[in-house]
Amino acid sequence: MTDIATRGTRVVATTGGRSRHNGGGPRAGTIAAFLIPFFLPFVLFYLVPIAYAIGQSFLVVRRTGGQYGTSYTTFGGFDQYVQVFQNTEFWSSIGRIGLFGIVQVPVMLFVALIMALLLDTPLLKLKAFFRIAAFMPYAVPGVIAAIMWSFLYSPQLSPVVDLLKAIGLQPDFLGPGAVLWSAANVSTWLWTGYNMLIMFSALQAIPQELYEAAKLDGASNWAIAWKIKVPIIAPSIILTTVFSIIGTLQLYAEPAVLRQISSNISSTFTPNMLAYAVASGNNYQQAAAISVVIAVITFVLSFGFMRLTSKRAGL
């Protein structure tokens, strides 16, 4: 009896060992099959372009033989970056986009938060309709949205301008003091619904028992909204803020379209427009350096904001 039990134990141990050994191969292959479709495009279309841009930013074009000589590309160290930081147009575009973000981002996120809170209240009817209506602008491509708003801004075509003139106002949405905010209005119209949906999804995850307990304690709907809902969805608000910071520094489509009808938007109006203008002049190395600097500034601002707010919120 003991001998049979011993042999049975050996068989089980051997079978188990084989199962674990044979199962490791197919399992690793399955994991690789799921990961390769992600990592291959990630490397080819994300990491490789970044590495190429960084490499280009350290190159310079030299010329030999005077005006009719030949040119060649060679390693220039940080020469391109020195030129970027000495470029007054670059700093003007950074200041312009900084002012844009300081005003536009808080306004957009505040409106998105109010909309999310209104959609989450039980007093609102037709929630599905309002949720889709608020999200629909995000479905419109940025270039198309800018063209639509260009029609509303144009003094010759806009019914809004005609209406305001009829009541004695003289609006100039494309003037030097207003064109930045006209572009900000387009961005706000486009992205408010997207940010609202993120906040609304976070609100939907809050247990209803919290609201019931607060009402039993005599809390009003206003107190529930600002003292319970908003603090709980703080991570979502931080997330949308980080996305908005990144999007602000990448601003291109709206001012580029408005530039077609306004002389107050130059080819260097935003950092991305500056990089494109420099690349259009065949100075690809300088454009690469500008792009790298923009990426570093974006990373520092977004990561710094996330760390600062996370520490304050205790996340």
PDB file of N, CA, C and O in Angstrom, residues 53-78:
ATOM      1  N   ALA A  53      14.000  62.688 -34.567  1.00  0.00           N
ATOM      2  CA  ALA A  53      13.944  64.139 -34.359  1.00  0.00           C
ATOM      3  C   ALA A  53      15.052  64.607 -33.430  1.00  0.00           C
ATOM      4  O   ALA A  53      15.698  65.643 -33.684  1.00  0.00           O
ATOM      5  N   ILE A  54      15.298  63.859 -32.367  1.00  0.00           N
ATOM      6  CA  ILE A  54      16.378  64.228 -31.451  1.00  0.00           C
ATOM      7  C   ILE A  54      17.722  64.172 -32.163  1.00  0.00           C
ATOM      8  O   ILE A  54      18.574  65.068 -32.009  1.00  0.00           O
ATOM      9  N   GLY A  55      17.912  63.143 -32.974  1.00  0.00           N
ATOM     10  CA  GLY A  55      19.165  63.040 -33.719  1.00  0.00           C
ATOM     11  C   GLY A  55      19.348  64.190 -34.701  1.00  0.00           C
ATOM     12  O   GLY A  55      20.440  64.765 -34.811  1.00  0.00           O
ATOM     13  N   GLN A  56      18.267  64.564 -35.397  1.00  0.00           N
ATOM     14  CA  GLN A  56      18.339  65.674 -36.346  1.00  0.00           C
ATOM     15  C   GLN A  56      18.640  67.000 -35.656  1.00  0.00           C
ATOM     16  O   GLN A  56      19.289  67.878 -36.225  1.00  0.00           O
ATOM     17  N   SER A  57      18.157  67.142 -34.414  1.00  0.00           N
ATOM     18  CA  SER A  57      18.346  68.414 -33.711  1.00  0.00           C
ATOM     19  C   SER A  57      19.808  68.683 -33.351  1.00  0.00           C
ATOM     20  O   SER A  57      20.160  69.826 -33.023  1.00  0.00           O
ATOM     21  N   PHE A  58      20.650  67.660 -33.415  1.00  0.00           N
ATOM     22  CA  PHE A  58      22.067  67.846 -33.113  1.00  0.00           C
ATOM     23  C   PHE A  58      22.916  68.018 -34.372  1.00  0.00           C
ATOM     24  O   PHE A  58      24.142  68.048 -34.284  1.00  0.00           O
ATOM     25  N   LEU A  59      22.263  68.126 -35.513  1.00  0.00           N
ATOM     26  CA  LEU A  59      22.989  68.281 -36.773  1.00  0.00           C
ATOM     27  C   LEU A  59      22.892  69.717 -37.275  1.00  0.00           C
ATOM     28  O   LEU A  59      21.935  70.433 -36.964  1.00  0.00           O
ATOM     29  N   VAL A  60      23.871  70.128 -38.040  1.00  0.00           N
ATOM     30  CA  VAL A  60      23.866  71.444 -38.683  1.00  0.00           C
ATOM     31  C   VAL A  60      24.297  71.278 -40.133  1.00  0.00           C
ATOM     32  O   VAL A  60      24.980  70.310 -40.488  1.00  0.00           O
ATOM     33  N   VAL A  61      23.900  72.221 -40.960  1.00  0.00           N
ATOM     34  CA  VAL A  61      24.278  72.209 -42.375  1.00  0.00           C
ATOM     35  C   VAL A  61      25.404  73.219 -42.575  1.00  0.00           C
ATOM     36  O   VAL A  61      25.250  74.403 -42.259  1.00  0.00           O
ATOM     37  N   ARG A  62      26.532  72.756 -43.082  1.00  0.00           N
ATOM     38  CA  ARG A  62      27.680  73.615 -43.370  1.00  0.00           C
ATOM     39  C   ARG A  62      27.807  73.789 -44.880  1.00  0.00           C
ATOM     40  O   ARG A  62      27.403  72.927 -45.663  1.00  0.00           O
ATOM     41  N   ARG A  63      28.389  74.899 -45.269  1.00  0.00           N
ATOM     42  CA  ARG A  63      28.596  75.176 -46.687  1.00  0.00           C
ATOM     43  C   ARG A  63      30.066  75.477 -46.940  1.00  0.00           C
ATOM     44  O   ARG A  63      30.711  76.196 -46.177  1.00  0.00           O
ATOM     45  N   THR A  64      30.566  74.927 -48.019  1.00  0.00           N
ATOM     46  CA  THR A  64      31.961  75.173 -48.423  1.00  0.00           C
ATOM     47  C   THR A  64      31.991  75.722 -49.845  1.00  0.00           C
ATOM     48  O   THR A  64      31.119  75.435 -50.647  1.00  0.00           O
ATOM     49  N   GLY A  65      32.995  76.517 -50.114  1.00  0.00           N
ATOM     50  CA  GLY A  65      33.166  77.018 -51.468  1.00  0.00           C
ATOM     51  C   GLY A  65      32.373  78.260 -51.789  1.00  0.00           C
ATOM     52  O   GLY A  65      32.137  78.563 -52.964  1.00  0.00           O
ATOM     53  N   GLY A  66      31.908  78.998 -50.751  1.00  0.00           N
ATOM     54  CA  GLY A  66      31.208  80.250 -51.004  1.00  0.00           C
ATOM     55  C   GLY A  66      29.778  80.032 -51.462  1.00  0.00           C
ATOM     56  O   GLY A  66      29.146  79.012 -51.178  1.00  0.00           O
ATOM     57  N   GLN A  67      29.274  81.009 -52.215  1.00  0.00           N
ATOM     58  CA  GLN A  67      27.865  81.004 -52.601  1.00  0.00           C
ATOM     59  C   GLN A  67      27.517  79.812 -53.493  1.00  0.00           C
ATOM     60  O   GLN A  67      26.427  79.264 -53.412  1.00  0.00           O
ATOM     61  N   TYR A  68      28.423  79.417 -54.347  1.00  0.00           N
ATOM     62  CA  TYR A  68      28.147  78.337 -55.292  1.00  0.00           C
ATOM     63  C   TYR A  68      28.816  77.033 -54.871  1.00  0.00           C
ATOM     64  O   TYR A  68      29.010  76.129 -55.703  1.00  0.00           O
ATOM     65  N   GLY A  69      29.153  76.955 -53.609  1.00  0.00           N
ATOM     66  CA  GLY A  69      29.796  75.746 -53.115  1.00  0.00           C
ATOM     67  C   GLY A  69      28.789  74.670 -52.792  1.00  0.00           C
ATOM     68  O   GLY A  69      27.604  74.731 -53.141  1.00  0.00           O
ATOM     69  N   THR A  70      29.256  73.680 -52.107  1.00  0.00           N
ATOM     70  CA  THR A  70      28.408  72.554 -51.724  1.00  0.00           C
ATOM     71  C   THR A  70      28.117  72.615 -50.222  1.00  0.00           C
ATOM     72  O   THR A  70      28.872  73.209 -49.449  1.00  0.00           O
ATOM     73  N   SER A  71      27.015  72.012 -49.853  1.00  0.00           N
ATOM     74  CA  SER A  71      26.630  71.966 -48.437  1.00  0.00           C
ATOM     75  C   SER A  71      26.651  70.523 -47.958  1.00  0.00           C
ATOM     76  O   SER A  71      26.438  69.590 -48.735  1.00  0.00           O
ATOM     77  N   TYR A  72      26.896  70.361 -46.687  1.00  0.00           N
ATOM     78  CA  TYR A  72      26.916  69.029 -46.102  1.00  0.00           C
ATOM     79  C   TYR A  72      26.416  69.122 -44.663  1.00  0.00           C
ATOM     80  O   TYR A  72      26.465  70.175 -44.027  1.00  0.00           O
ATOM     81  N   THR A  73      25.918  68.003 -44.174  1.00  0.00           N
ATOM     82  CA  THR A  73      25.366  67.936 -42.816  1.00  0.00           C
ATOM     83  C   THR A  73      26.381  67.286 -41.894  1.00  0.00           C
ATOM     84  O   THR A  73      26.951  66.240 -42.223  1.00  0.00           O
ATOM     85  N   THR A  74      26.568  67.914 -40.734  1.00  0.00           N
ATOM     86  CA  THR A  74      27.534  67.400 -39.776  1.00  0.00           C
ATOM     87  C   THR A  74      27.017  67.615 -38.357  1.00  0.00           C
ATOM     88  O   THR A  74      26.033  68.331 -38.146  1.00  0.00           O
ATOM     89  N   PHE A  75      27.680  66.972 -37.421  1.00  0.00           N
ATOM     90  CA  PHE A  75      27.294  67.101 -36.013  1.00  0.00           C
ATOM     91  C   PHE A  75      27.621  68.507 -35.519  1.00  0.00           C
ATOM     92  O   PHE A  75      28.739  68.985 -35.679  1.00  0.00           O
ATOM     93  N   GLY A  76      26.616  69.151 -34.891  1.00  0.00           N
ATOM     94  CA  GLY A  76      26.813  70.516 -34.420  1.00  0.00           C
ATOM     95  C   GLY A  76      26.616  70.694 -32.937  1.00  0.00           C
ATOM     96  O   GLY A  76      26.583  71.839 -32.460  1.00  0.00           O
ATOM     97  N   GLY A  77      26.448  69.604 -32.199  1.00  0.00           N
ATOM     98  CA  GLY A  77      26.250  69.732 -30.758  1.00  0.00           C
ATOM     99  C   GLY A  77      24.932  70.423 -30.434  1.00  0.00           C
ATOM    100  O   GLY A  77      23.880  70.099 -31.000  1.00  0.00           O
ATOM    101  N   PHE A  78      24.989  71.398 -29.564  1.00  0.00           N
ATOM    102  CA  PHE A  78      23.796  72.115 -29.136  1.00  0.00           C
ATOM    103  C   PHE A  78      23.588  73.425 -29.903  1.00  0.00           C
ATOM    104  O   PHE A  78      22.847  74.297 -29.431  1.00  0.00           O
TER     105      PHE A  78
END
